[in-house]
CSV table of C-alpha atoms in Angstrom, one decimal:
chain,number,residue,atom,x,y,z
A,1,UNK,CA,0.0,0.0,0.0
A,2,UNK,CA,1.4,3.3,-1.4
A,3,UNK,CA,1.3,6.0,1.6
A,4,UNK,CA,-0.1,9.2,1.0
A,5,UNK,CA,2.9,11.3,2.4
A,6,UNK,CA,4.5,9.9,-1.0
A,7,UNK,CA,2.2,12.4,-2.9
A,8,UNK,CA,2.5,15.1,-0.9
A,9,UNK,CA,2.6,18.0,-3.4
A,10,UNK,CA,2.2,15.5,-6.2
A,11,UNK,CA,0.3,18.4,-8.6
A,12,UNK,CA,3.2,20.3,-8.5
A,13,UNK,CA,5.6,18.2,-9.1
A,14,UNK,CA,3.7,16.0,-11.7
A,15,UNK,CA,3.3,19.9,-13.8
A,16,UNK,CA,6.8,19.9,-13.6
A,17,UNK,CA,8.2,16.5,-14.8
A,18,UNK,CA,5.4,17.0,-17.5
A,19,UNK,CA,6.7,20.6,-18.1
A,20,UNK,CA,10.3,19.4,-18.6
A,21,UNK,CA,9.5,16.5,-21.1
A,22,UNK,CA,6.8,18.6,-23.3
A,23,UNK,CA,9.6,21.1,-24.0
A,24,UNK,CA,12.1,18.1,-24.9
A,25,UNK,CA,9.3,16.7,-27.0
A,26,UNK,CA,9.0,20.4,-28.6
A,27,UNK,CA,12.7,20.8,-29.8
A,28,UNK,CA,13.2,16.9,-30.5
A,29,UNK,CA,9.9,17.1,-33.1
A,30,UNK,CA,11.2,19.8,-34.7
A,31,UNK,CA,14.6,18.0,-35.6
A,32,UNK,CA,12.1,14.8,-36.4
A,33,UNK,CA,10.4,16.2,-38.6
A,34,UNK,CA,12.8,18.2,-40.3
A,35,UNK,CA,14.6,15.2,-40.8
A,36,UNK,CA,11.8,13.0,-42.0
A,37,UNK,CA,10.7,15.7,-44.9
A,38,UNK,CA,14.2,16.3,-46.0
A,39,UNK,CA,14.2,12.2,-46.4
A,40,UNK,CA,10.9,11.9,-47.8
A,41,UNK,CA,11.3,15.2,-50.4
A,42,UNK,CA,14.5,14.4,-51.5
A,43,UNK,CA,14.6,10.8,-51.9
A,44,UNK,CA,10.5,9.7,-52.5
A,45,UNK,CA,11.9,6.2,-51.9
A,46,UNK,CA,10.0,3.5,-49.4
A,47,UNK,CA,13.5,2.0,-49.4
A,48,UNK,CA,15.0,4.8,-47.5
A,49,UNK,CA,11.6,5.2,-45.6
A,50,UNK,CA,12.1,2.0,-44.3
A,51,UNK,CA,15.9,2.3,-43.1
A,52,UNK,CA,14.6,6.2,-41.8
A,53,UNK,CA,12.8,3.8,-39.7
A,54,UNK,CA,15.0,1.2,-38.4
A,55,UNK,CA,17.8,3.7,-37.9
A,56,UNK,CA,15.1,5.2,-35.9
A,57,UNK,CA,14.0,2.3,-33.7
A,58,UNK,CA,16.1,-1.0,-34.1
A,59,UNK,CA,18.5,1.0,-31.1
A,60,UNK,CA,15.4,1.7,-28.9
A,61,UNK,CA,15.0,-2.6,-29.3
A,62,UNK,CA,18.8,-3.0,-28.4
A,63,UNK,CA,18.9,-0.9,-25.2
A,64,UNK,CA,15.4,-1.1,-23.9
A,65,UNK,CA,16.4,-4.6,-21.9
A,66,UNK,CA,18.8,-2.7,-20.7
A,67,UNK,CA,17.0,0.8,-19.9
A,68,UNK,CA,14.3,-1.5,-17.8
A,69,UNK,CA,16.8,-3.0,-15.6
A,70,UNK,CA,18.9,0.3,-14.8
A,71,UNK,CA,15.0,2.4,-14.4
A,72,UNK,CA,14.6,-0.4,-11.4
A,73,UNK,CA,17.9,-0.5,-10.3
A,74,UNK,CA,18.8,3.7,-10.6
A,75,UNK,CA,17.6,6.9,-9.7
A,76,UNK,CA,14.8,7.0,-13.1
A,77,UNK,CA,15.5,10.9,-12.8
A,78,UNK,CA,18.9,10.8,-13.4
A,79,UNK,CA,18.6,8.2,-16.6
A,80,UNK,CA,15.7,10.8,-17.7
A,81,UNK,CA,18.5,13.5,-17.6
A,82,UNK,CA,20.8,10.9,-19.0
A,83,UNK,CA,19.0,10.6,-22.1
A,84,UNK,CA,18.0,14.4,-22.8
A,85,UNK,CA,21.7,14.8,-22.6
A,86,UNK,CA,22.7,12.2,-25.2
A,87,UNK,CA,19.8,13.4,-28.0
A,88,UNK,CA,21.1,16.7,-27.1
A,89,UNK,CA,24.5,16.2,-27.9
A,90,UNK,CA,24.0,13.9,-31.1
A,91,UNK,CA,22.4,17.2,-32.6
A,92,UNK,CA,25.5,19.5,-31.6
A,93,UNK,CA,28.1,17.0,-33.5
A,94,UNK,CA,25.1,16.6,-36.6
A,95,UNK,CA,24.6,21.0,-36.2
A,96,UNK,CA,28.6,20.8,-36.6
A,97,UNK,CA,28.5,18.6,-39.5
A,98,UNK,CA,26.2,20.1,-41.3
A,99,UNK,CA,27.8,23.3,-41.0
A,100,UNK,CA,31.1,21.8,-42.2
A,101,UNK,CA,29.1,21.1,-45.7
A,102,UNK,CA,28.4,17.3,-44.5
A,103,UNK,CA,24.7,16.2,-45.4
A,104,UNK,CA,24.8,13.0,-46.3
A,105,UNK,CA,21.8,11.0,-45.7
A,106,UNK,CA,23.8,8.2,-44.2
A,107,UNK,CA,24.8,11.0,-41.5
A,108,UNK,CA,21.3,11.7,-40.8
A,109,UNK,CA,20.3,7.9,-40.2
A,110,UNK,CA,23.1,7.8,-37.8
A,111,UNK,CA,21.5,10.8,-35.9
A,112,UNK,CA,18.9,8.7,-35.6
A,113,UNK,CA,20.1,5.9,-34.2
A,114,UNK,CA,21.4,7.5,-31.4
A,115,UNK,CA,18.5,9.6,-30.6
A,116,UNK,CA,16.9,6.5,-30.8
A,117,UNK,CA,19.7,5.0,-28.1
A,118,UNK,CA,18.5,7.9,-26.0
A,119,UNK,CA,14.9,7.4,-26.4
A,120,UNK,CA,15.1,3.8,-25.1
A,121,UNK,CA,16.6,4.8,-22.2
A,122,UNK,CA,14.0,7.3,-21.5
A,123,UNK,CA,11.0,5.2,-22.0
A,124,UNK,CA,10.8,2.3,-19.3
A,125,UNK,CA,12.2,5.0,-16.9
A,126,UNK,CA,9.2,7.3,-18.0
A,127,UNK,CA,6.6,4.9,-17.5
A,128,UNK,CA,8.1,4.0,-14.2
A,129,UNK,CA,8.4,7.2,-12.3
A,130,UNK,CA,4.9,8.2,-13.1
A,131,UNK,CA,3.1,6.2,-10.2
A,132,UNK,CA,6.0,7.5,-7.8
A,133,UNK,CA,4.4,11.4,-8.1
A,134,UNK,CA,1.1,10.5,-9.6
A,135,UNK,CA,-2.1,8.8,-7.1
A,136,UNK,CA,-3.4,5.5,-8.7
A,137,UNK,CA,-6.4,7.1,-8.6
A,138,UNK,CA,-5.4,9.8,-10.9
A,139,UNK,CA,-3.0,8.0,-13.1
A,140,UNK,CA,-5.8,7.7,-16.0
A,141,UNK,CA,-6.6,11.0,-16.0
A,142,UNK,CA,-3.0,11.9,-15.7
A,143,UNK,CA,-2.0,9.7,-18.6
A,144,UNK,CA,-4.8,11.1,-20.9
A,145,UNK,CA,-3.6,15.0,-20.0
A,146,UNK,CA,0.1,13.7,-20.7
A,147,UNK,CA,-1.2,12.5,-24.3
A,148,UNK,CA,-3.3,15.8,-25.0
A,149,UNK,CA,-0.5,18.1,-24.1
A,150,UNK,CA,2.2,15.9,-26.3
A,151,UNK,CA,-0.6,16.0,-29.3
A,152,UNK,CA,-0.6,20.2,-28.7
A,153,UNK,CA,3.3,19.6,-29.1
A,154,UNK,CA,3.0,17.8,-32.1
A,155,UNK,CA,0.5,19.9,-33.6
A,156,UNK,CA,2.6,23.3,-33.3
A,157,UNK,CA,5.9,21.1,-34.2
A,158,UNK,CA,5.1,20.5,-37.3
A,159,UNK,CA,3.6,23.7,-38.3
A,160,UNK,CA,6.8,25.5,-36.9
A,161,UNK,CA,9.1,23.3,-38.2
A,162,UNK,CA,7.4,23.4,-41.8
A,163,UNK,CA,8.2,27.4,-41.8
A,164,UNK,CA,11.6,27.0,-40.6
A,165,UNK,CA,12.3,24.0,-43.3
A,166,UNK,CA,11.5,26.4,-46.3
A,167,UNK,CA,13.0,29.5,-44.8
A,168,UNK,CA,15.7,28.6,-42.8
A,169,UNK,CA,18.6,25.9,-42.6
A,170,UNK,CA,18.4,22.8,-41.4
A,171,UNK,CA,21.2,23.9,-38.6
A,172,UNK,CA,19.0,26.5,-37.2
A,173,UNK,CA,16.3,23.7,-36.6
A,174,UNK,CA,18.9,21.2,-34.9
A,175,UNK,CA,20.2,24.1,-33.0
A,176,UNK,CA,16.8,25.0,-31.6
A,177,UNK,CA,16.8,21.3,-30.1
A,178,UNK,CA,19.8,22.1,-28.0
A,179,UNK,CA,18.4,25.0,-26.2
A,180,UNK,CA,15.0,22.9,-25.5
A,181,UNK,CA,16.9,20.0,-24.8
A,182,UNK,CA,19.2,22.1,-22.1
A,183,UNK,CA,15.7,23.3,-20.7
A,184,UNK,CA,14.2,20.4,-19.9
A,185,UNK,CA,17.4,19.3,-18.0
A,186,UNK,CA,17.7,21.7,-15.6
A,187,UNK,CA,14.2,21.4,-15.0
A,188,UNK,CA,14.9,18.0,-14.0
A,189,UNK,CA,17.6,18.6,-12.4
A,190,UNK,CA,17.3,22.1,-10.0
A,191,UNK,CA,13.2,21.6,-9.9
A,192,UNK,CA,12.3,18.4,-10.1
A,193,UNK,CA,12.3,16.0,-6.5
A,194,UNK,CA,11.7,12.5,-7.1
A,195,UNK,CA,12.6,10.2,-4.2
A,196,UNK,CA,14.5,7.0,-5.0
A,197,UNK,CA,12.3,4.2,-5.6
A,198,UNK,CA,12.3,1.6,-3.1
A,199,UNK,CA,15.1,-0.8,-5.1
A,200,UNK,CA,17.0,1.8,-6.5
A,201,UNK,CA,18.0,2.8,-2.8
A,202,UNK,CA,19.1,-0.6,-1.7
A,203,UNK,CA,22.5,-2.3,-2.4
A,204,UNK,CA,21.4,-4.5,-5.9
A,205,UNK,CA,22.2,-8.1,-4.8
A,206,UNK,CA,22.3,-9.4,-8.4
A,207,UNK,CA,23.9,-8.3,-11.7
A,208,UNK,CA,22.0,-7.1,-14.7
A,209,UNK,CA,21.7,-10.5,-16.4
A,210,UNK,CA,19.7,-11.8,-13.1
A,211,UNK,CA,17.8,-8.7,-12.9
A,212,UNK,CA,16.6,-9.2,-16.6
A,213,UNK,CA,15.9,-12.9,-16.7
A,214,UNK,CA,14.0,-11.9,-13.7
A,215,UNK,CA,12.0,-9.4,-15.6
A,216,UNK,CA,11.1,-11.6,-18.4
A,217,UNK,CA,9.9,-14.5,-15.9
A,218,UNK,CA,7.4,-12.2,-14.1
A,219,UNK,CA,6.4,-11.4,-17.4
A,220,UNK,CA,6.2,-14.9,-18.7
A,221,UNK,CA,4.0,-15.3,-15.0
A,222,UNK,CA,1.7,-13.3,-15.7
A,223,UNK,CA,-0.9,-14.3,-18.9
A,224,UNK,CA,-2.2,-10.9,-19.0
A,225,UNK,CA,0.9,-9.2,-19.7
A,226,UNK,CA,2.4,-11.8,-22.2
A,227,UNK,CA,-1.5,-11.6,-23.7
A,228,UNK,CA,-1.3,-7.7,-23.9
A,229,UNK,CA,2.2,-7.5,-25.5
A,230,UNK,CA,1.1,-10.1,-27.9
A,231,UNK,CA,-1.7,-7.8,-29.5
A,232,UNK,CA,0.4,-4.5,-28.9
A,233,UNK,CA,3.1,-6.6,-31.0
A,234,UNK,CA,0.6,-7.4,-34.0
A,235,UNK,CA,-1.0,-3.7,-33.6
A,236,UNK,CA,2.1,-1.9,-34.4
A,237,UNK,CA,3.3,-4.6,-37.1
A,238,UNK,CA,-0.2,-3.7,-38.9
A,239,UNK,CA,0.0,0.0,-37.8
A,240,UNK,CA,3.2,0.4,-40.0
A,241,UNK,CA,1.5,2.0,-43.6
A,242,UNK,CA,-0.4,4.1,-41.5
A,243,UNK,CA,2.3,5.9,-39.0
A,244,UNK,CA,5.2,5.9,-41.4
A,245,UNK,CA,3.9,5.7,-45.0
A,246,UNK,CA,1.2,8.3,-45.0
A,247,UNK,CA,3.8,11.0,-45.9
A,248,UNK,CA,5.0,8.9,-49.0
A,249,UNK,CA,1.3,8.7,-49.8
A,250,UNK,CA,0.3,12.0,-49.6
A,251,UNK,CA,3.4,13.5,-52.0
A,252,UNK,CA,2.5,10.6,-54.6
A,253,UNK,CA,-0.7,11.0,-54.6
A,254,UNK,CA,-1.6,14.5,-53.8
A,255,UNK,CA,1.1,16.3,-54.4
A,256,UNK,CA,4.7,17.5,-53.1
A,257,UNK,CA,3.6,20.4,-51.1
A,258,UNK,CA,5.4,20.5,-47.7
A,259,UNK,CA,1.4,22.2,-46.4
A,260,UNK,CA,0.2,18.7,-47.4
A,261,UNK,CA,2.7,16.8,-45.1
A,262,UNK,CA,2.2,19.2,-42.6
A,263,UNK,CA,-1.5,19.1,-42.8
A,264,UNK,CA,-1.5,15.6,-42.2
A,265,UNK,CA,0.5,15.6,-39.0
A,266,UNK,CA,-1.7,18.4,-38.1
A,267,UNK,CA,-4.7,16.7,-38.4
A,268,UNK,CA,-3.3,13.7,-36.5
A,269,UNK,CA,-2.2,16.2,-33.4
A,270,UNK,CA,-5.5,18.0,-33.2
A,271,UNK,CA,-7.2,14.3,-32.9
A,272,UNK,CA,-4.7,13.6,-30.3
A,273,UNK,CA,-5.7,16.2,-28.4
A,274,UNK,CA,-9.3,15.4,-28.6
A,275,UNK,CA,-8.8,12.1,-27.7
A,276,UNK,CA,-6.4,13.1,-24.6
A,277,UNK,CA,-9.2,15.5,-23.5
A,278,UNK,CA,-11.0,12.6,-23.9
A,279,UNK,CA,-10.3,10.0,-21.8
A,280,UNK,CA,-9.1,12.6,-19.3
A,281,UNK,CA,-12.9,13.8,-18.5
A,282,UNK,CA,-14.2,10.0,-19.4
A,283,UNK,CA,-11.6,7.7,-18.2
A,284,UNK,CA,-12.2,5.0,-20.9
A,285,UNK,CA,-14.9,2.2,-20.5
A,286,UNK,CA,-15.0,0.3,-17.1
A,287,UNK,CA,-13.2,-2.5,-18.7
A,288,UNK,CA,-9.8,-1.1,-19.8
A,289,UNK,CA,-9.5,-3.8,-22.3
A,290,UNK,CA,-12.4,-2.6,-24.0
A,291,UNK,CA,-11.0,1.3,-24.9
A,292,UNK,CA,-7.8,-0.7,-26.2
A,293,UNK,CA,-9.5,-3.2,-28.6
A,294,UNK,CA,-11.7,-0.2,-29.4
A,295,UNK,CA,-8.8,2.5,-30.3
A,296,UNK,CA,-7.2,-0.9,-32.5
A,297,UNK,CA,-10.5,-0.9,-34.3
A,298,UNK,CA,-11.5,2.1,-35.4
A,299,UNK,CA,-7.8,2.9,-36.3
A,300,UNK,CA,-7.8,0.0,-38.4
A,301,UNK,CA,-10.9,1.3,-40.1
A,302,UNK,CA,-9.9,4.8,-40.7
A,303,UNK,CA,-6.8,3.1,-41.9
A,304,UNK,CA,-9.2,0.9,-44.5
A,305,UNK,CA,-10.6,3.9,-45.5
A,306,UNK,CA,-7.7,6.4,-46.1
A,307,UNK,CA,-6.5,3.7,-48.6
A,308,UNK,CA,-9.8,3.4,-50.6
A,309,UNK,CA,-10.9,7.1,-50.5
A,310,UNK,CA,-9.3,9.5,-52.9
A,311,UNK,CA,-10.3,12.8,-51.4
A,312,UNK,CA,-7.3,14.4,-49.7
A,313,UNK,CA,-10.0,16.5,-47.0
A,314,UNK,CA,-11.4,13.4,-46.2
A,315,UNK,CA,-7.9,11.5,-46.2
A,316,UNK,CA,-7.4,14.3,-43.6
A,317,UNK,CA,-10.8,13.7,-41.7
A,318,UNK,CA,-9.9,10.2,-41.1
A,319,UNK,CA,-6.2,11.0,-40.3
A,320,UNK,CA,-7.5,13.2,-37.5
A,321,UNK,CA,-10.1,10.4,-36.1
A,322,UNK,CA,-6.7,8.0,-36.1
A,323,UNK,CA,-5.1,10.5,-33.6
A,324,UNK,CA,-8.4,10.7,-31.9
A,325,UNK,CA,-8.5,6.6,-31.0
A,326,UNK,CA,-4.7,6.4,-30.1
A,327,UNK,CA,-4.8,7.7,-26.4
A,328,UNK,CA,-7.9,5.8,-26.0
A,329,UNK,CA,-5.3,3.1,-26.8
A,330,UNK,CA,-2.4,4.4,-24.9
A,331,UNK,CA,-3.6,6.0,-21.7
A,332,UNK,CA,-5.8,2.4,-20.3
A,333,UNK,CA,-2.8,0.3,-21.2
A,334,UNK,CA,-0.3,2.4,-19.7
A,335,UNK,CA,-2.3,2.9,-16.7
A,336,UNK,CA,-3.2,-0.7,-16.7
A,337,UNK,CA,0.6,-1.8,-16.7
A,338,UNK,CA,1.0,0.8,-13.4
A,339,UNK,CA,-1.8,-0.7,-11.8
A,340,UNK,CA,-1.3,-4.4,-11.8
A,341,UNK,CA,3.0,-4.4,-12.4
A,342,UNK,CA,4.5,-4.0,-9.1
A,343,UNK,CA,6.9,-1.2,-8.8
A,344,UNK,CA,10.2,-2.7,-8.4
A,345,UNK,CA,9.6,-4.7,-11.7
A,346,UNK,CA,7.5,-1.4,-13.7
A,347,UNK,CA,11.2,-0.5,-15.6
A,348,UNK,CA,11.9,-4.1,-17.0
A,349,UNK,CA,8.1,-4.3,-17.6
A,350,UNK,CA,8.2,-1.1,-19.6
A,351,UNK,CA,11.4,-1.7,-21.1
A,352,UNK,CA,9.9,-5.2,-22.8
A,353,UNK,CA,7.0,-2.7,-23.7
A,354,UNK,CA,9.6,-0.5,-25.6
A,355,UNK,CA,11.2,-3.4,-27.1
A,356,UNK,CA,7.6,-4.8,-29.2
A,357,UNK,CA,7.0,-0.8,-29.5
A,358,UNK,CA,10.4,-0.2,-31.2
A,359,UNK,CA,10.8,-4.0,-32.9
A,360,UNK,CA,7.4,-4.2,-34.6
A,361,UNK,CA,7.5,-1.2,-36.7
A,362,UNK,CA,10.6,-1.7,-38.2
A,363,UNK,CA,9.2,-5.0,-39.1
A,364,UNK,CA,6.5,-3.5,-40.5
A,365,UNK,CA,8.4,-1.4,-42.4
A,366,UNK,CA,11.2,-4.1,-44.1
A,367,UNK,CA,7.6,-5.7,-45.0
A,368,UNK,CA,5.5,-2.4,-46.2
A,369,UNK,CA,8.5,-1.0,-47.4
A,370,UNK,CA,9.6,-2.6,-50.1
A,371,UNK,CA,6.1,-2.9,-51.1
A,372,UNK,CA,5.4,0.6,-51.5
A,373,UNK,CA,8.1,0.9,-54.5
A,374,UNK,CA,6.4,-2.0,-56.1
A,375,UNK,CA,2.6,-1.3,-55.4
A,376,UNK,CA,0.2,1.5,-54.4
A,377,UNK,CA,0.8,2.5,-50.9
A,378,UNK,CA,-3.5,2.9,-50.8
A,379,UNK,CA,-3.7,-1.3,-51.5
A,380,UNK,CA,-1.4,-1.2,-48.5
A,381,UNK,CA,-3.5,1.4,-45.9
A,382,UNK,CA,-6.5,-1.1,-46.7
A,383,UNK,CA,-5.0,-4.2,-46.0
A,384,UNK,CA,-3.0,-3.2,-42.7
A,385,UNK,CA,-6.5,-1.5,-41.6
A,386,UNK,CA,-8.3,-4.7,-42.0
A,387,UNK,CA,-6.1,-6.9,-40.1
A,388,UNK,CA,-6.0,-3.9,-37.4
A,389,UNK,CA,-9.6,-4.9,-37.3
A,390,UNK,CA,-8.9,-8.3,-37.1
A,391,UNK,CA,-6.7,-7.9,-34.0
A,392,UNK,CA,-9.3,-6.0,-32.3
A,393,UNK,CA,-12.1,-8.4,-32.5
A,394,UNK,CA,-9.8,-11.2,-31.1
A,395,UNK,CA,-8.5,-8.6,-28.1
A,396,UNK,CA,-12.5,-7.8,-27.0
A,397,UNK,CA,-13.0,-11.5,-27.0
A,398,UNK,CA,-9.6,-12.7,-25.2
A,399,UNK,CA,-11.1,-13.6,-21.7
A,400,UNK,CA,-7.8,-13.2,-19.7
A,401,UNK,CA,-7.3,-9.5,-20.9
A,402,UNK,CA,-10.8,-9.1,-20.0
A,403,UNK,CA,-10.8,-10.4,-16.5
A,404,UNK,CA,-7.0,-8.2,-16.0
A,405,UNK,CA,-9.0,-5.0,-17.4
A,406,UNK,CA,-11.9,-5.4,-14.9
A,407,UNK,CA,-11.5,-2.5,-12.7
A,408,UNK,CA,-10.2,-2.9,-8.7
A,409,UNK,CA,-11.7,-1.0,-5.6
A,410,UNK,CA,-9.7,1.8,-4.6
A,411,UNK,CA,-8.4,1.8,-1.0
A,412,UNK,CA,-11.4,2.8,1.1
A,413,UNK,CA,-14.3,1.8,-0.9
């Protein structure tokens, strides 16, 4: 039982860790997407698309084991900081070599692997130190906020970072990454107090290896979990056409216009938003499995649709409803894992989250990829969209997820 001196203060400190990562997320979607355009415009190939995406998460696969045993063993603030640090300085040495007249493409896919490096670190110790600040009680509603401010981040982003990619050079853009990069950090570091979790502050009896077999066994003990994972794995494999082929899409289809690529991500932020706004008022149905395997469905129906309709308004329309369904998808499952994990094991558990996260799109993409030079990428959207349908119906029907997303009494009632 959690005591309540733990959250003592827990609103300001919860606007703070928030406040630190949103301006991270700010400068690091700028140099993403200025990145990803100059990729997409300059090379219109679903080859590179599909290295621009395992650059970008085969190292998040690599480390994540790794970043889940050191978020239970270490101080999860200081591997926050850690990682904000290393994205930082991979943009200073790509600001430097860009200004030295070096912009190979290979050099940007390098970039990306080690922001990638950076983001696995962050991730399983994200998850984790959430329930150390936040109430259960409030984690839903915590979650959903977290997801509606990131989507106002991503809508901005992109419109900011389109003006600065036509009328300024790609140096400036890295360079604005730095600052918010440097931001966030001190946040974390002068602001920001997050007592050591319980196992971080003992001596660590076993080495990493035990601590990681460990991790996978209480995984591999608990059906819900190994369930969950399973249909998070084949969600992402499925939700590949739609999260990284869109852009290719669009500039084949509809035209080359950078307002075009913007619009899109636009459309998908201002969803986002929606939908964190959402299930922050609603909190999802009682069931939590139920908000999941809906979110999977009606994203793999607006996926359907944005590769049978022609229309580029209502290709927008339906992007926009995708963005709306995804924190109905990630707010209950996140909050689910922090409910029913138990805290000395929430890093590993999160870092095996990152690993499906980061493995399955790349997958996705060695498979979608190479397609999309030899086929329409619309005969793609429909086909991932209806077995992202498929994977929903079997989720609202699997009986262990069910009875794991049934809701528990909170202390007192």
């Amino acid at each position: 039982m959690i005591k309540k001196m733990k959250y003592e203060k827990w609103q300001r400190q919860t606007a703070l860790f928030l406040g630190s990562q949103t301006i991270s997320l700010f400068g690091s979607s700028l140099v993403q997407y200025a990145i990803f355009w100059y990729l997409t415009l300059e090379t219109q190939s679903g080859v590179i698309m599909t290295l621009s995406t395992i650059f970008g998460f085969l190292p998040t696969f690599f480390i994540s084991p790794f970043a889940g045993v050191w978020a239970d063993r270490y101080n999860r603030k200081r591997l926050i900081v850690l990682s904000d640090g290393i994205t930082a300085l991979s943009t200073l040495v790509l600001v430097l070599l860009f200004l030295a007249g070096q912009r190979s493409i290979w050099i940007l896919l390098a970039t990306s692997a080690i922001r990638a490096v950076g983001a696995g670190i962050q991730m399983p110790a994200v998850g984790a130190i959430l329930p150390q600040i936040v109430p259960e009680k409030e984690l839903t509603r915590i979650n959903g906020l977290n997801g509606s401010v990131q989507a106002v981040v991503m809508l901005i982003s992109p419109m900011i970072s389109g003006a600065l990619y036509q009328f300024a050079p790609m140096e400036g853009i890295f360079m604005i990454d730095i600052v918010t990069a440097a931001m966030a950090i001190a946040i974390m570091v002068f602001f920001l107090k997050v007592p050591t979790h319980e196992k971080a502050s003992k001596e660590q009896v076993s080495n990493y290896l035990e601590d990681m077999k460990l991790g996978f066994s209480y995984i591999q003990n608990h059906a819900f979990i190994k369930r969950l994972f399973l249909y998070f794995s084949l969600a992402f494999l499925m939700a590949a056409p739609v999260s990284f082929l869109s852009p290719l899409q669009v500039a084949r289809s509809f035209g080359e216009d950078v307002w075009r690529l913007t619009a899109i991500e636009i459309a998908f932020s201002i969803g986002m938003i929606g939908g964190g706004l959402w299930i922050a008022s609603w909190g999802g149905f009682k069931n939590r499995i139920h908000s999941i395997a809906f979110a999977i469905g009606a994203m793999g129906l607006c996926t359907f649709g944005m590769g049978v309709i022609p229309n580029f308004w209502i290709y927008l329309f339906l992007m926009g409803l995708v963005g709306l369904v995804i924190p109905l998808l990630n707010a209950p499952s996140m909050t689910l894992l922090q409910e029913k994990v138990e805290e000395d094991f929430l890093g590993r558990v999160f870092g095996v989250q990152s690993m499906v996260a980061s493995s399955m799109m790349p997958l996705g993409m060695l498979i979608f990829g190479p397609l999309a030079d030899r086929m329409a990428i619309e005969i793609l959207m429909a086909v991932s969209g209806v077995f992202l349908m498929v994977v929903a119906f079997f989720a609202i029907r699997d009986r262990v997820l069910l009875e794991a997303g049934k809701p528990e009494p909170l202390d007192g009632e």
